[in-house]
mmCIF file of C-alpha atoms in Angstrom:
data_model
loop_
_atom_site.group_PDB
_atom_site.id
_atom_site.type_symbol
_atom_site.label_atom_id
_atom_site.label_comp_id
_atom_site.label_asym_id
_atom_site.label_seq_id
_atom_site.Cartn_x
_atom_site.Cartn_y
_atom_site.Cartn_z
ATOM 1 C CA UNK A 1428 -11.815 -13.601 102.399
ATOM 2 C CA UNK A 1429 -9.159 -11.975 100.915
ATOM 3 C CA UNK A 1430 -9.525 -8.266 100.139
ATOM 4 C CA UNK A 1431 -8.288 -5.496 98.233
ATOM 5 C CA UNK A 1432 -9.273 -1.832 98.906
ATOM 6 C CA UNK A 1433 -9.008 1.386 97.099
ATOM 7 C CA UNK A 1434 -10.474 5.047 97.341
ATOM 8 C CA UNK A 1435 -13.074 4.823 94.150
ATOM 9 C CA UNK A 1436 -12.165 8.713 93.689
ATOM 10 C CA UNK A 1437 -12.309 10.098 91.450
ATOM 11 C CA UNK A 1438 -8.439 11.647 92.552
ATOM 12 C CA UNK A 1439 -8.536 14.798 90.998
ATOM 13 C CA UNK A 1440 -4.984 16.960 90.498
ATOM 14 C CA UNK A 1441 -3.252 19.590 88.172
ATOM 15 C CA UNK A 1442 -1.580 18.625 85.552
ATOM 16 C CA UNK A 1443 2.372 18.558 86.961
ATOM 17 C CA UNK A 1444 1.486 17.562 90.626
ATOM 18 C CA UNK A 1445 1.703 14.549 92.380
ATOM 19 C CA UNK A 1446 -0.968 11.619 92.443
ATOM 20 C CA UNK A 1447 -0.765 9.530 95.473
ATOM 21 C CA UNK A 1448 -2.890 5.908 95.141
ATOM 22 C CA UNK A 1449 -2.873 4.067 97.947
ATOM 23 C CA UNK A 1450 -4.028 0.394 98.620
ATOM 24 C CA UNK A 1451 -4.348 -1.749 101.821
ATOM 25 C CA UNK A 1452 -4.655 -5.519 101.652
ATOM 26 C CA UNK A 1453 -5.853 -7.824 104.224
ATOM 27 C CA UNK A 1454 -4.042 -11.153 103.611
ATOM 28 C CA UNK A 1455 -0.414 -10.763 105.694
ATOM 29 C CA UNK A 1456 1.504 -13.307 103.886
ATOM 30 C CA UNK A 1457 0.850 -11.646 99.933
ATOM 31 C CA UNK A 1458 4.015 -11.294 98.238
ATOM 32 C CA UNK A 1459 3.911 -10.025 95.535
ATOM 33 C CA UNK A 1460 2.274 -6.482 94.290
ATOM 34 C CA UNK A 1461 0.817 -4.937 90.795
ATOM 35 C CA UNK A 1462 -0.254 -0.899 89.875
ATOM 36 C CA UNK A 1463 -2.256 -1.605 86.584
ATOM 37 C CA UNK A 1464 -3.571 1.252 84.181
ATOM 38 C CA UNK A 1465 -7.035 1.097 82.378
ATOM 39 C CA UNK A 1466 -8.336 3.304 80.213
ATOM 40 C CA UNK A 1467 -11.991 3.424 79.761
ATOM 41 C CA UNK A 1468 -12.887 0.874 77.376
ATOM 42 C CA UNK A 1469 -9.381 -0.769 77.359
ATOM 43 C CA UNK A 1470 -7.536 -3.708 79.025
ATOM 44 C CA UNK A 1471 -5.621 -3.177 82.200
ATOM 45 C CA UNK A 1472 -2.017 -3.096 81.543
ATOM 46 C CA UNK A 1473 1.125 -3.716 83.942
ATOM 47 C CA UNK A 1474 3.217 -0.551 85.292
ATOM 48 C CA UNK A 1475 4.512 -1.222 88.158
ATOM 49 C CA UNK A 1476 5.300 -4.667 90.508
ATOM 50 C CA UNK A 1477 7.239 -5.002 93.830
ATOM 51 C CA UNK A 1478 8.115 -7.354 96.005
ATOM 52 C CA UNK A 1479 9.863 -6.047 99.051
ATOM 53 C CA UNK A 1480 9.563 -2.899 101.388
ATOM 54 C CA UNK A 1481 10.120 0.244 100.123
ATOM 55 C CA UNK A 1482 10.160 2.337 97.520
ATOM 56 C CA UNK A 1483 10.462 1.319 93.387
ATOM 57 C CA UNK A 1484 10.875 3.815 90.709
ATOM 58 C CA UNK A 1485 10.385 3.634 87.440
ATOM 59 C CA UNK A 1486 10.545 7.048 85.320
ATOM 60 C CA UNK A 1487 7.649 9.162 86.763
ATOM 61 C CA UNK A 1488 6.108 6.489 88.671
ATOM 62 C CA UNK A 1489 6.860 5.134 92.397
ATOM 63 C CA UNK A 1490 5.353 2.300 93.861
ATOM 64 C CA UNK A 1491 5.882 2.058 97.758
ATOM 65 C CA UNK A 1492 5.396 -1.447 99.898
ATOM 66 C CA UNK A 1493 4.865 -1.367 103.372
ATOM 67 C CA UNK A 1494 4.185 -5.152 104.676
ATOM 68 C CA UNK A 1495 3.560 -4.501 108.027
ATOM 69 C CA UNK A 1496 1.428 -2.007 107.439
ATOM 70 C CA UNK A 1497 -0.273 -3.922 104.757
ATOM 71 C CA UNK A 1498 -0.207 -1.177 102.234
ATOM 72 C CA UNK A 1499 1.044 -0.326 98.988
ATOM 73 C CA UNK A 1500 0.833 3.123 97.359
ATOM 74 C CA UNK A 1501 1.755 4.725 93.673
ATOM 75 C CA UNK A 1502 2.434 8.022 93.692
ATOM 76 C CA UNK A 1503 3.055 9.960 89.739
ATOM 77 C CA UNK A 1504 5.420 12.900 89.223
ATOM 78 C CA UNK A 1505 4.732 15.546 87.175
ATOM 79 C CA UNK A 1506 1.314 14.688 86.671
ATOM 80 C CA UNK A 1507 -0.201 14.514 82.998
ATOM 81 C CA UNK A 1508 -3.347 14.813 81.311
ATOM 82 C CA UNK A 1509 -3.134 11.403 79.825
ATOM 83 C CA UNK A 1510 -2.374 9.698 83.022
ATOM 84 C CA UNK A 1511 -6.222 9.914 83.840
ATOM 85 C CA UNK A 1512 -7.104 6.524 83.699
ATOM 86 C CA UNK A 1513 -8.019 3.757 86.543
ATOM 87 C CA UNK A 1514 -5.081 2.493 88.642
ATOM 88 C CA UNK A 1515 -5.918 -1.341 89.641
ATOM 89 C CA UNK A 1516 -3.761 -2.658 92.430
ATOM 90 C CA UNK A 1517 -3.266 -6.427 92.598
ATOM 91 C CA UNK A 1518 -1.892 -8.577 95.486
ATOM 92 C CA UNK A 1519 -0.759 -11.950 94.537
ATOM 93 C CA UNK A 1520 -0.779 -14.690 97.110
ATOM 94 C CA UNK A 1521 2.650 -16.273 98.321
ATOM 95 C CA UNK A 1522 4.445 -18.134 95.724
ATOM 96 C CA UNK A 1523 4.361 -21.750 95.200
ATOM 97 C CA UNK A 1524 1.201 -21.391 93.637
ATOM 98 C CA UNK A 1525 -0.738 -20.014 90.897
ATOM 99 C CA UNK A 1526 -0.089 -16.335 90.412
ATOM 100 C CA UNK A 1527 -3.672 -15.435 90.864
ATOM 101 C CA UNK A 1528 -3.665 -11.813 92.130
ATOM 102 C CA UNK A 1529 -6.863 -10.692 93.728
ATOM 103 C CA UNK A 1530 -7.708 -6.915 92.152
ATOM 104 C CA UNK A 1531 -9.287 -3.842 94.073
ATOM 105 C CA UNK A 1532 -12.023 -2.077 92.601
ATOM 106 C CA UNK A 1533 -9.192 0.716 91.137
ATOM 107 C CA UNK A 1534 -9.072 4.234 91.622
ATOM 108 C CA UNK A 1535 -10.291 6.734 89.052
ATOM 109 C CA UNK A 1536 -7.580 9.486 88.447
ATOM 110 C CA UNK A 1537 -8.298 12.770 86.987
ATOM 111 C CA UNK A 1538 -5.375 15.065 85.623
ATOM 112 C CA UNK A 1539 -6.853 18.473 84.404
ATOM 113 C CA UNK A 1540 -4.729 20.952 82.419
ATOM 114 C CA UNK B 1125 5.108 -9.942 69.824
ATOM 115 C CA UNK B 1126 1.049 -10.411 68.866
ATOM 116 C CA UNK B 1127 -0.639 -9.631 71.956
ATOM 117 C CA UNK B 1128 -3.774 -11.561 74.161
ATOM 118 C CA UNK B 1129 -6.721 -11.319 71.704
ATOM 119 C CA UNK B 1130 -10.057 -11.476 72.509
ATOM 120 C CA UNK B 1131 -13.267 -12.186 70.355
ATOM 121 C CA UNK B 1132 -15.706 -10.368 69.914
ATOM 122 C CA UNK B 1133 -15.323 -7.337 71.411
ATOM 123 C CA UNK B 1134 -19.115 -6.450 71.929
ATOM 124 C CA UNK B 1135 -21.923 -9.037 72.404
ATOM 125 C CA UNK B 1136 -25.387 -8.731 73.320
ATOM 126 C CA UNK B 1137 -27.306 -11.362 73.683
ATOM 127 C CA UNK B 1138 -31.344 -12.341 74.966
ATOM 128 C CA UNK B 1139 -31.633 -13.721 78.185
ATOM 129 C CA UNK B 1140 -31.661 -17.983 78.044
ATOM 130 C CA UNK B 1141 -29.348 -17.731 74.582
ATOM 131 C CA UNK B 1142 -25.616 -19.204 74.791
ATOM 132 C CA UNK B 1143 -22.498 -17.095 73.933
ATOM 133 C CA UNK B 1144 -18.891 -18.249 73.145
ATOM 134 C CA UNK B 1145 -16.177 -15.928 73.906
ATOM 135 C CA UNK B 1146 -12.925 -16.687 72.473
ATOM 136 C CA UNK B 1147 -8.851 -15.579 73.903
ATOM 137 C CA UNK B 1148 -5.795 -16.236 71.524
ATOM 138 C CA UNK B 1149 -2.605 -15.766 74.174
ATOM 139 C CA UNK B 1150 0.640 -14.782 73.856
ATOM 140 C CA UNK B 1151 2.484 -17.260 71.536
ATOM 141 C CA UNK B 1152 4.823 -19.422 74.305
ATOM 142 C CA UNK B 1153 2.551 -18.136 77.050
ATOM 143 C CA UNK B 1154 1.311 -21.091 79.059
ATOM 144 C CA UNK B 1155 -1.231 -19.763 81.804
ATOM 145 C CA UNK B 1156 -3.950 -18.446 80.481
ATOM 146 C CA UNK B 1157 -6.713 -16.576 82.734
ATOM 147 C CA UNK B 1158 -10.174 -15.294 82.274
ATOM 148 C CA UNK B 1159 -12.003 -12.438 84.736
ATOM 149 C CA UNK B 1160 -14.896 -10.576 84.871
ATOM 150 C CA UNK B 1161 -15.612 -7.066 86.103
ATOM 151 C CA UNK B 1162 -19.088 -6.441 86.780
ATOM 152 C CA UNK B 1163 -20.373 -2.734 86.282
ATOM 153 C CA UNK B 1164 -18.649 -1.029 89.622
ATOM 154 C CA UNK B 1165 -17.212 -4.065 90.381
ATOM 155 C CA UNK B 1166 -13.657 -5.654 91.315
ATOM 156 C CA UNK B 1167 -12.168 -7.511 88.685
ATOM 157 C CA UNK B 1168 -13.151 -11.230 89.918
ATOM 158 C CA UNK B 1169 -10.896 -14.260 88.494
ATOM 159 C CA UNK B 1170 -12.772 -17.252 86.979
ATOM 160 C CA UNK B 1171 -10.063 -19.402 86.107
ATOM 161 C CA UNK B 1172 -6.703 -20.582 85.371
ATOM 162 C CA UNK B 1173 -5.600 -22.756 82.343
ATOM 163 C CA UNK B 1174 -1.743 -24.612 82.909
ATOM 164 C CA UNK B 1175 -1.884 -25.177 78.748
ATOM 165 C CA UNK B 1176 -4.556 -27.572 78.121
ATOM 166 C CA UNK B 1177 -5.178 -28.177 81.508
ATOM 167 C CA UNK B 1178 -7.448 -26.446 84.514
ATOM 168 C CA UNK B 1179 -5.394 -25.299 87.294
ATOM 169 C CA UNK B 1180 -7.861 -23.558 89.399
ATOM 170 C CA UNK B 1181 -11.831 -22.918 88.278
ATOM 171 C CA UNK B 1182 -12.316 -22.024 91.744
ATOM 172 C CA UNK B 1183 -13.586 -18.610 90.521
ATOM 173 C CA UNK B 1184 -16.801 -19.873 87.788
ATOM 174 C CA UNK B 1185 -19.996 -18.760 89.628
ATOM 175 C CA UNK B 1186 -21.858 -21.614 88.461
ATOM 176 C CA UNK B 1187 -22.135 -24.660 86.167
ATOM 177 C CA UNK B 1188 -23.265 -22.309 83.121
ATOM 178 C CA UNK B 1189 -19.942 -21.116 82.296
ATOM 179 C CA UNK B 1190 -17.750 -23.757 80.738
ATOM 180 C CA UNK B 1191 -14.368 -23.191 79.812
ATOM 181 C CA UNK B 1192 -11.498 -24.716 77.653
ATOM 182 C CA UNK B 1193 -8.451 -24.463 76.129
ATOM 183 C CA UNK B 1194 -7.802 -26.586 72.976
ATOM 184 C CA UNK B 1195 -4.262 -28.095 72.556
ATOM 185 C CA UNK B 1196 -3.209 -25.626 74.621
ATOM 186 C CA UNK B 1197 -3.988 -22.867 72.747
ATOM 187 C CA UNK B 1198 -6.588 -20.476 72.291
ATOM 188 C CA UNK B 1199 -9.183 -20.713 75.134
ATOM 189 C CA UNK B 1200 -12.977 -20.584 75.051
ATOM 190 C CA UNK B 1201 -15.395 -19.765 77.578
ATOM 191 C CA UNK B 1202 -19.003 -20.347 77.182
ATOM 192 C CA UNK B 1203 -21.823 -18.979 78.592
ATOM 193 C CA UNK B 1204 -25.035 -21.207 78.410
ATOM 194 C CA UNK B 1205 -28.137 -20.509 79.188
ATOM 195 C CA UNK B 1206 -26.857 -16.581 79.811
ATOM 196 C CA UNK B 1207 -28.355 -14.535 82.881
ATOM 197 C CA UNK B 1208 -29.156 -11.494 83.266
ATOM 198 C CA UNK B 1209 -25.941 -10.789 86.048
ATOM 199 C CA UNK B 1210 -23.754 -12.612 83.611
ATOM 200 C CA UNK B 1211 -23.220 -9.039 82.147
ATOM 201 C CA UNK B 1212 -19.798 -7.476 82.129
ATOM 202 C CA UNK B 1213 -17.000 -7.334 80.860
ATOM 203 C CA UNK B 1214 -14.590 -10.759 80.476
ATOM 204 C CA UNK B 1215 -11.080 -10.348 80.001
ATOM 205 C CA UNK B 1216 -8.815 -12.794 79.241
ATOM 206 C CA UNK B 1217 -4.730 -12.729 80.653
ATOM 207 C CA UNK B 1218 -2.148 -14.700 79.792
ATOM 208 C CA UNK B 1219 1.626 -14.651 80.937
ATOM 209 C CA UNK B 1220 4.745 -17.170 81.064
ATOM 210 C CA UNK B 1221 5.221 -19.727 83.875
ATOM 211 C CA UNK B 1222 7.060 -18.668 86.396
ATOM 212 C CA UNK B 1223 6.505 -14.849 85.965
ATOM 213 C CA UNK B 1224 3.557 -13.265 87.949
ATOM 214 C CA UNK B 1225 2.321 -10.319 85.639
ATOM 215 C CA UNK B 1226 -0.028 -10.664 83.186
ATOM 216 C CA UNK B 1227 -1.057 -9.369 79.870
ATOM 217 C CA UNK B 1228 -4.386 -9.098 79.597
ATOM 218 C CA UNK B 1229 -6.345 -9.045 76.292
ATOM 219 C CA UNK B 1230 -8.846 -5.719 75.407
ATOM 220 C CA UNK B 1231 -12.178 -7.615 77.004
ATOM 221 C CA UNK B 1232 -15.311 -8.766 75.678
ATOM 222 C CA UNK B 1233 -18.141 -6.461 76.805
ATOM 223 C CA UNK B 1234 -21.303 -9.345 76.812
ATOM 224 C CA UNK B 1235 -24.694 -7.424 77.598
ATOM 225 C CA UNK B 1236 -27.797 -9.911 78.539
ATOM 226 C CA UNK B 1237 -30.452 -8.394 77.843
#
């Protein structure tokens, strides 16, 4: 059984800190790794993807893969108000096959002013 | 570029009645998925269309959902008779071969009552 696991929260900061969301997966060989965004009563949408160890930044977010330690983390700079949303993390399977990613149940982030 | 649409948006329905909820893709966008998050719930694939053609349906729960994707196109997935636990909400992805992030259409929200 593949799995996916997040904190629930809700991650609560102040506006203009740092929001660290961190996700550990159980299947070794996964490949390939999502962040998505949902606002309530929206559709998830794509932020951030990587594929190999390290770190990947993209304006105020980082996404950070470690394989051997089966995790994968986003952390936001400079937090904001309107980054309160869910943050789904995905872990697609090895490729060769269908892209189906397997989601976690998503963290609940909460910026307050 | 029109993005994944998904019909209705709201449905509620009586226990035993049938429900057909539609997903207009991405123009060009082959794969075409459908999920469904369950209140507090994961988001849980269903299936996986390859244009016209099922790829992987190893996600349906049970012979009451039946899913298909005309010509290629726009998908539908029924629901017949609906259950009580069939409640939640059913997005629908889509995304080009080859790439492994999706778009994912604004949900139906179907409510068995």
């Amino acid at each position: 059984q593949k799995e996916v696991e997040q904190n629930s929260g809700p991650l609560s900061v102040p506006e203009g800190a740092i929001a660290s969301l961190n996700c550990t997966y159980s299947d070794r060989v996964s490949q390939s790794f999502f962040w998505y965004r949902q606002y309530s009563g929206k559709s998830p949408e794509l932020i951030m993807s990587i594929y190999s160890n390290g770190d990947k930044e993209d304006g105020r977010f980082t996404a950070q893969l470690n394989k051997a330690s089966q995790y994968v983390s986003l952390l936001i700079r400079d937090s904001q108000p309107s980054d309160s949303a869910t943050y789904l993390c995905a872990v697609n399977p090895p490729s060769g096959g269908s892209y189906i990613p397997t989601f976690g149940r998503g963290t609940s982030l909460i910026v307050h002013p | 570029e029109a993005g994944v649409t998904q019909f209705p948006s709201h449905s509620v329905i009586e226990k035993g009645q049938t429900v057909t909820l539609r997903c207009d893709p991405i123009s060009g966008h082959d794969n075409l998925y459908w999920y469904r998050r369950v209140m507090g719930k994961e988001i849980k694939f269903l299936l996986h269309f390859v244009k016209e053609s099922k790829q992987d349906e190893s996600g349906m729960p049970n012979n009451r959902f039946l899913a298909e994707r005309t010509g290629g196109t726009y998908s539908t997935l029924k629901v017949q008779p609906a259950e009580l636990e069939d409640s939640g909400v059913y997005f629908c992805a889509s995304s080009r071969t080859g790439t492994a992030g999706y778009t994912f259409g604004s949900g139906t929200r179907l409510t068995v009552v």
